[in-house]
Amino acid sequence: MELTKLTALELGKAIQTGQVSPAEAVQAARAAIAAHQGENNAFITVTADAALERARTLTAGKAAGSPLWGVPMAFKDNICTRGVKTSCASKILGDFAPPYDATVVEKLTGAGAVSLGKLNMDEFAMGSTSETSFYGAVKNPWDLTRAPGGSSGGAAAAVAAGEVWYAIGSDTGGSIRQPAAYCGVTGMKPTYGTVSRYGLIAYASSLDQMGPIARSAADCAAVLDLIQGRDSRDGTSLPGEYGNLLASLTGDVKGLKIGIPADCFGEGLDPEVRKAVLAVADVLKGRGATVEEFSLPVMEYVVPTYYIIACAEASSNLSRFDGVKYGWRAEDYEDLTDLYNKTRTQGFGREVQRRILLGTFVLSTGYYDAYYKKALQVKAVIKKAYDEAFEKYDVLLTPVSPTTAPRLGESLSDPLKMYLSDIDTVPVNLAGLPGISFPCGLDGQGLPIGAQLIGPALGDLTVLNAAHAFQLETDHHKQTPKGGDAA
Amino acid sequence: MKITEEMVDYVSVLSRLKLPEEEKGPMAAELEKIVSYMDVLNGLDTSGIEPLSHVFPLKNVLREDAVAPSFDRDALLKGSMGRDEEAFLVPKTVE
Amino acid sequence: MTWETVIGLETHVELATRTKIFCSCTTEFGGAPNTHCCPVCTGMPGTLPVLNEKVLEFAVKAGLALNGSITQHCKFDRKNYFYPDLPKAYQISQLYLPIVRDGEVTITWGDGNHKTVRIHELHMEEDAGKLVHDPWLDQTKCDYNRCGVPLIEIVTEPDFRSAEEVIAYLEKLKETLQYLGVSDCKMQEGSLRCDVNLSVRPAGSQELGTRTEMKNLSSFKAIARAITYEAKRQIERIEEGKRVIQETRRWDENKDATFAMRSKENAQDYRYFPEPDIPPIDISDAYLARLWKEMPEMAEAKRDRYQAQYGLPAYDAQMITSQKALADFFEETVALGAEPKQAANWIMGEVLGGLSARALEAKDMKLSPPTLARLIALVKEGKLNRNTAVKVFEAVFDHDGDVDAFVAEHGLEQVNDLGLVRETVKQVLAENPQSVSDFKAGKEKAFGFLVGQAMRALHGKADPKAVNEALRAALAE
């Protein structure tokens, strides 16, 4: 059995039936990481020895209730793991090893997950290419001269390269969905508040949400079943019924009303992306869904609104990194202010500093009303527009990104251009909605194209089921990059 | 919206970032480009619209007033590069 | 020219919850540095705040007691600034929608003066840590035990005109919050701290002068002296033709003067914005109604009632309600059958005396109401005389105890055998002929001596009134 070709659920099944042991799965992951880490730099920290030790303690008998028992996975490096370095890909966190686990880590550990380590990313999840990491850029397994997307680029690259069967990423403005699209894998940002943020190092608290990156919508459903749920340690987590996504995936989309916002298919969209995404509508129509184009006239506001809110919250969230309590501290400071200035100026990369300055500006005296308050008002307008769309449609179909993966270095030179490429993903965070990104073809250069399905609040099952229906009908999600197999 | 180097200085001081002199000009230019783009929001009339800070109408998430054991002090202090056995240390602050 | 001093107060009061405002660490005072801490209150990355329900309840109760209007849709905001006592580099507080607005408090001071002070707002927030300079290391130590201890900040309008009024307000505030049980207001432990905003203006002027702020005054004495000093300083400056500078000043207790604090290197710009980690708070009418119902009778109401219902003099009512624990003690004692004036006498005399001799507060007293009630009953029933009762009181005060057992064990029961009393009196007269003739010669003092002799012969257990009467009768024979 070629383990790295299996989906997470297939491997989980093989472990449950005793065909494969968790230790064998870890060995396969370890070999794949050894083969690919040098070229794609997906990991910041690999914990293969600890994983192997843990895998040996997992007995198949305990797998009941967790279809992913014993399946190797990894966490993005902004998710706190007790005793394991958690860096946010920043110099400023140094070798910080949190003395606690994030709630998702606790939950997955309890469900038999075996972590192979911590995944590379844009520094503090700020970026769309995973090039701003202090630990070096991540490279796209489909083309090593290209970016894997960001900020969860390491997570998407590791899953695409077969190094782990699934990964947990975070998504503040598309950071799960866009790298999943660029790397040809499936990634889901669940409804805000359905996955506890406790232990996720905050970028923008009102927008951050963790979710899975895996090889299929069914894998994502299985992971979400394990990590969703109200957490008393996160005041913004939503109460509700959780845990039945996988069991409820039918692939039945008869009568599903799909809305296609014309505003997401206009100027700036790569024609090949347009064609592949619209083809998804045809496939679902073939299975009984109805499709209708409509107008969502808020798209020109979503990027500025997103960046004002995200940067404002980030400027506050990242103030705690000052060299005093944890992480890296500058040397040779003269006094307290000098300690703060040197630690933060030398410890944060340029993109992070830019966003902190921007966020500080929009909150400062004299500008709060014009920018921050205005953005919160526009956010209300955007949310209303989506609420209205969901009175008519069950899901919305859009591209994930206007283009396929850019060449390394191409985006960093023009930050505004990079921000604008987030147009299809950021409104989903602003409105707190579930969104799934899944492969729907390759462009002329052989690079994956991603499609996005967006659902109403708590409509996680609807988007998963629609993506699942597409994946029952097609095999785009089964394509892997050349050389993507373990040695 | 014009972003001057003085404005960059002001927000730098507030955020405890000290840009090298030669970076202030380029940073001001970058921020100006971004902020000018953000001005597109002024095209939307939002008068009378309540600012939306919390996207869902979740309310009154409260905790019971029951004591749980505090954390191991060494574990809390361990990650700091400036500490002794009982506290975090910083340069003299008291006047 | 005569000058008028205008003062506004910002008072921070620590709430008497068991746990911190956003985590389950204890709020207990003291403790070795950083031992009442967890990842949440030390601002570790990835941690999140969850509001303590008691903090909300206590803040609302305080607002109701201060006659404020409760903001039924309220939120928390972040106040951003860097300082090592604030590990997140922001304080979770309330700016835009504070829990209480527009309250008022009536204060009385001096010889029957009174006025109403307006409360601008009351909001909830978290306390910061403690910084201690270590001269050996020449570094500052950060202790986060206090980080996240819940506070309410009560901001008045600039309605005070003298230190006396300020102290009267603080006394009233302290009494109110203690009666509510929302704070113990121990200034020595920092659970009540004041920032004083002060300006001066020519008497009769309506315009406010430039104010200075004096931070973190932590005793009534310091507050009064700082106000006196600062008003004088400002007046002198103006009279010298100089201007008052708007600044923060520190009161130096030892030097008896205020000093300008080094101005921070930049203007304060706290960049407040709504706290995204804490959902808004909606206070329902039902919740308010429940808290109204739970509101205890406040000191003022008790004072009026004690006079009306129990016929206590105003002075007694004032004394007994000075501490809530004392008033509770009084009411329980009366409920057990003690005559109110008797109970009041015991409490104002022996109880307060005993507490003061031991430097205790009423709430820390061991003596229980049933014990005092029994003692009062024994005196009333004539089984103990008042003097012996005081001795019994002294014996049981520190640990409480069974009064009847003590009396029996020590044979203290009053001698009510009138025959025995007359017998003893006769004997005393026979033994002291000189005193008898002194008395008959008009020396009233001799009578006292004879009473003493008779009481001594009866081992102090007789009813002094009975001894008196027997003696008068015998001498008249």
Short mmCIF file of C-alpha atoms in Angstrom, two decimals, chain A residues 96-97 99-100 191-193 206 230 234-239 300-301 303-305 307-308 323-329 333-337 339-341 344-345 348 350 353-354 356-358 360-362 364-365 367 370-381 383 414-416 419-420 429-433 457, chain B residues 1-3 7-20 22-28 30-63 71-72 74-83 88-93:
data_model
loop_
_atom_site.label_atom_id
_atom_site.label_comp_id
_atom_site.label_asym_id
_atom_site.label_seq_id
_atom_site.Cartn_x
_atom_site.Cartn_y
_atom_site.Cartn_z
CA PHE A 96 9.18 30.21 22.73
CA ALA A 97 7.69 26.88 23.79
CA PRO A 99 3.49 25.89 28.66
CA TYR A 100 -0.01 25.00 27.36
CA THR A 191 -17.98 29.58 10.61
CA TYR A 192 -16.35 32.07 13.01
CA GLY A 193 -16.72 30.83 16.55
CA SER A 206 -12.53 39.16 15.17
CA ARG A 230 -17.96 25.47 22.22
CA ASP A 234 -13.00 31.31 24.26
CA GLY A 235 -15.77 33.84 24.87
CA THR A 236 -16.48 34.14 21.15
CA SER A 237 -17.04 30.42 20.61
CA LEU A 238 -20.56 29.52 19.57
CA PRO A 239 -22.77 27.02 21.34
CA GLU A 300 -14.87 47.03 -4.10
CA TYR A 301 -15.05 47.70 -0.33
CA VAL A 303 -10.21 44.68 0.80
CA PRO A 304 -9.86 48.12 2.43
CA THR A 305 -12.37 47.17 5.13
CA TYR A 307 -7.06 45.62 6.02
CA ILE A 308 -8.23 48.41 8.31
CA GLY A 323 10.97 41.06 24.86
CA VAL A 324 9.89 41.06 28.51
CA LYS A 325 7.88 37.89 29.15
CA TYR A 326 8.76 35.44 26.38
CA GLY A 327 10.62 35.12 23.14
CA TRP A 328 13.54 37.08 21.88
CA ARG A 329 14.95 40.17 23.61
CA TYR A 333 19.45 48.38 25.34
CA GLU A 334 19.85 51.50 27.42
CA ASP A 335 16.51 51.74 29.12
CA LEU A 336 12.98 50.37 28.98
CA THR A 337 11.93 52.26 25.85
CA LEU A 339 14.46 47.61 25.09
CA TYR A 340 10.99 47.83 23.53
CA ASN A 341 12.16 49.68 20.41
CA ARG A 344 10.35 45.05 18.24
CA THR A 345 12.19 46.76 15.39
CA PHE A 348 9.48 41.90 13.51
CA ARG A 350 9.00 44.48 7.41
CA GLN A 353 5.89 46.37 10.93
CA ARG A 354 3.97 47.87 8.03
CA ILE A 356 1.37 47.43 12.88
CA LEU A 357 2.04 51.01 11.75
CA LEU A 358 -1.04 50.99 9.55
CA THR A 360 -1.81 52.11 14.84
CA PHE A 361 -2.57 54.89 12.38
CA VAL A 362 -6.21 53.94 11.81
CA SER A 364 -4.95 56.99 16.47
CA THR A 365 -6.57 60.21 17.61
CA TYR A 367 -8.25 59.06 12.36
CA ALA A 370 -12.48 58.18 9.39
CA TYR A 371 -10.91 54.75 9.13
CA TYR A 372 -11.59 52.26 11.91
CA LYS A 373 -15.15 53.23 12.73
CA LYS A 374 -15.92 53.64 9.04
CA ALA A 375 -14.57 50.13 8.38
CA LEU A 376 -16.81 48.68 11.09
CA GLN A 377 -19.78 50.39 9.47
CA VAL A 378 -18.85 49.07 6.03
CA LYS A 379 -18.41 45.64 7.60
CA ALA A 380 -22.06 45.86 8.64
CA VAL A 381 -22.98 46.72 5.04
CA LYS A 383 -22.49 41.37 6.17
CA ASP A 414 4.03 45.71 -4.27
CA PRO A 415 2.12 45.21 -1.02
CA LEU A 416 -1.04 46.87 -2.25
CA TYR A 419 -3.56 42.88 -0.65
CA LEU A 420 -5.88 43.26 -3.64
CA ASN A 429 -14.00 36.46 7.24
CA LEU A 430 -15.64 39.85 7.55
CA ALA A 431 -19.06 38.19 7.55
CA GLY A 432 -17.93 35.24 9.74
CA LEU A 433 -19.05 32.68 7.14
CA ALA A 457 -23.35 31.29 9.06
CA MET B 1 -4.52 61.22 2.18
CA LYS B 2 -0.93 62.40 2.56
CA ILE B 3 1.22 60.42 4.99
CA MET B 7 3.08 60.85 10.94
CA VAL B 8 5.23 57.76 10.52
CA ASP B 9 7.31 58.97 13.48
CA TYR B 10 4.19 59.47 15.59
CA VAL B 11 2.78 55.99 14.99
CA SER B 12 6.26 54.49 15.34
CA VAL B 13 6.60 55.94 18.81
CA LEU B 14 3.13 54.67 19.75
CA SER B 15 3.95 51.18 18.49
CA ARG B 16 7.50 51.12 19.84
CA LEU B 17 9.07 50.62 16.43
CA LYS B 18 12.11 52.70 15.55
CA LEU B 19 12.62 52.70 11.82
CA PRO B 20 16.08 53.56 10.50
CA GLU B 22 16.45 55.79 5.45
CA GLU B 23 13.34 53.61 5.79
CA LYS B 24 10.98 56.33 6.95
CA GLY B 25 10.51 57.88 3.52
CA PRO B 26 9.74 54.62 1.72
CA MET B 27 7.45 53.49 4.57
CA ALA B 28 5.54 56.78 4.41
CA GLU B 30 3.89 52.72 1.05
CA LEU B 31 1.45 53.66 3.76
CA GLU B 32 0.21 56.59 1.74
CA LYS B 33 -0.50 54.33 -1.21
CA ILE B 34 -2.44 51.89 0.98
CA VAL B 35 -4.30 54.55 2.94
CA SER B 36 -5.24 56.38 -0.24
CA TYR B 37 -6.66 53.16 -1.57
CA MET B 38 -8.65 52.77 1.66
CA ASP B 39 -10.29 56.10 0.97
CA VAL B 40 -12.51 54.24 -1.48
CA LEU B 41 -14.71 53.57 1.56
CA ASN B 42 -15.65 57.24 1.58
CA GLY B 43 -17.67 56.49 -1.54
CA LEU B 44 -20.13 54.55 0.56
CA ASP B 45 -22.65 56.46 2.65
CA THR B 46 -22.68 54.81 6.04
CA SER B 47 -24.50 57.47 8.02
CA GLY B 48 -26.80 55.93 10.56
CA ILE B 49 -25.18 52.50 10.31
CA GLU B 50 -24.15 51.00 13.63
CA PRO B 51 -20.45 49.93 13.59
CA LEU B 52 -20.30 46.12 13.68
CA SER B 53 -17.53 44.88 15.94
CA HIS B 54 -18.90 41.41 16.74
CA VAL B 55 -20.20 39.61 13.70
CA PHE B 56 -22.64 37.33 15.52
CA PRO B 57 -25.15 38.38 18.18
CA LEU B 58 -23.47 36.37 20.92
CA LYS B 59 -24.06 37.97 24.34
CA ASN B 60 -23.19 37.62 28.00
CA VAL B 61 -20.52 34.96 27.90
CA LEU B 62 -19.67 34.72 31.58
CA ARG B 63 -17.57 32.58 33.84
CA PHE B 71 0.08 28.09 37.09
CA ASP B 72 3.53 26.81 37.92
CA ASP B 74 8.75 28.43 36.63
CA ALA B 75 6.71 27.44 33.59
CA LEU B 76 5.47 31.01 33.21
CA LEU B 77 8.90 32.56 33.64
CA LYS B 78 10.87 30.04 31.60
CA GLY B 79 10.32 31.65 28.23
CA SER B 80 11.73 35.03 29.23
CA MET B 81 15.24 36.18 28.39
CA GLY B 82 15.17 38.57 31.36
CA ARG B 83 14.08 37.00 34.63
CA PHE B 88 10.41 39.14 34.96
CA LEU B 89 13.13 41.79 34.92
CA VAL B 90 13.22 45.05 33.03
CA PRO B 91 15.43 48.15 33.16
CA LYS B 92 14.62 50.50 36.02
CA THR B 93 11.17 52.00 35.64
#
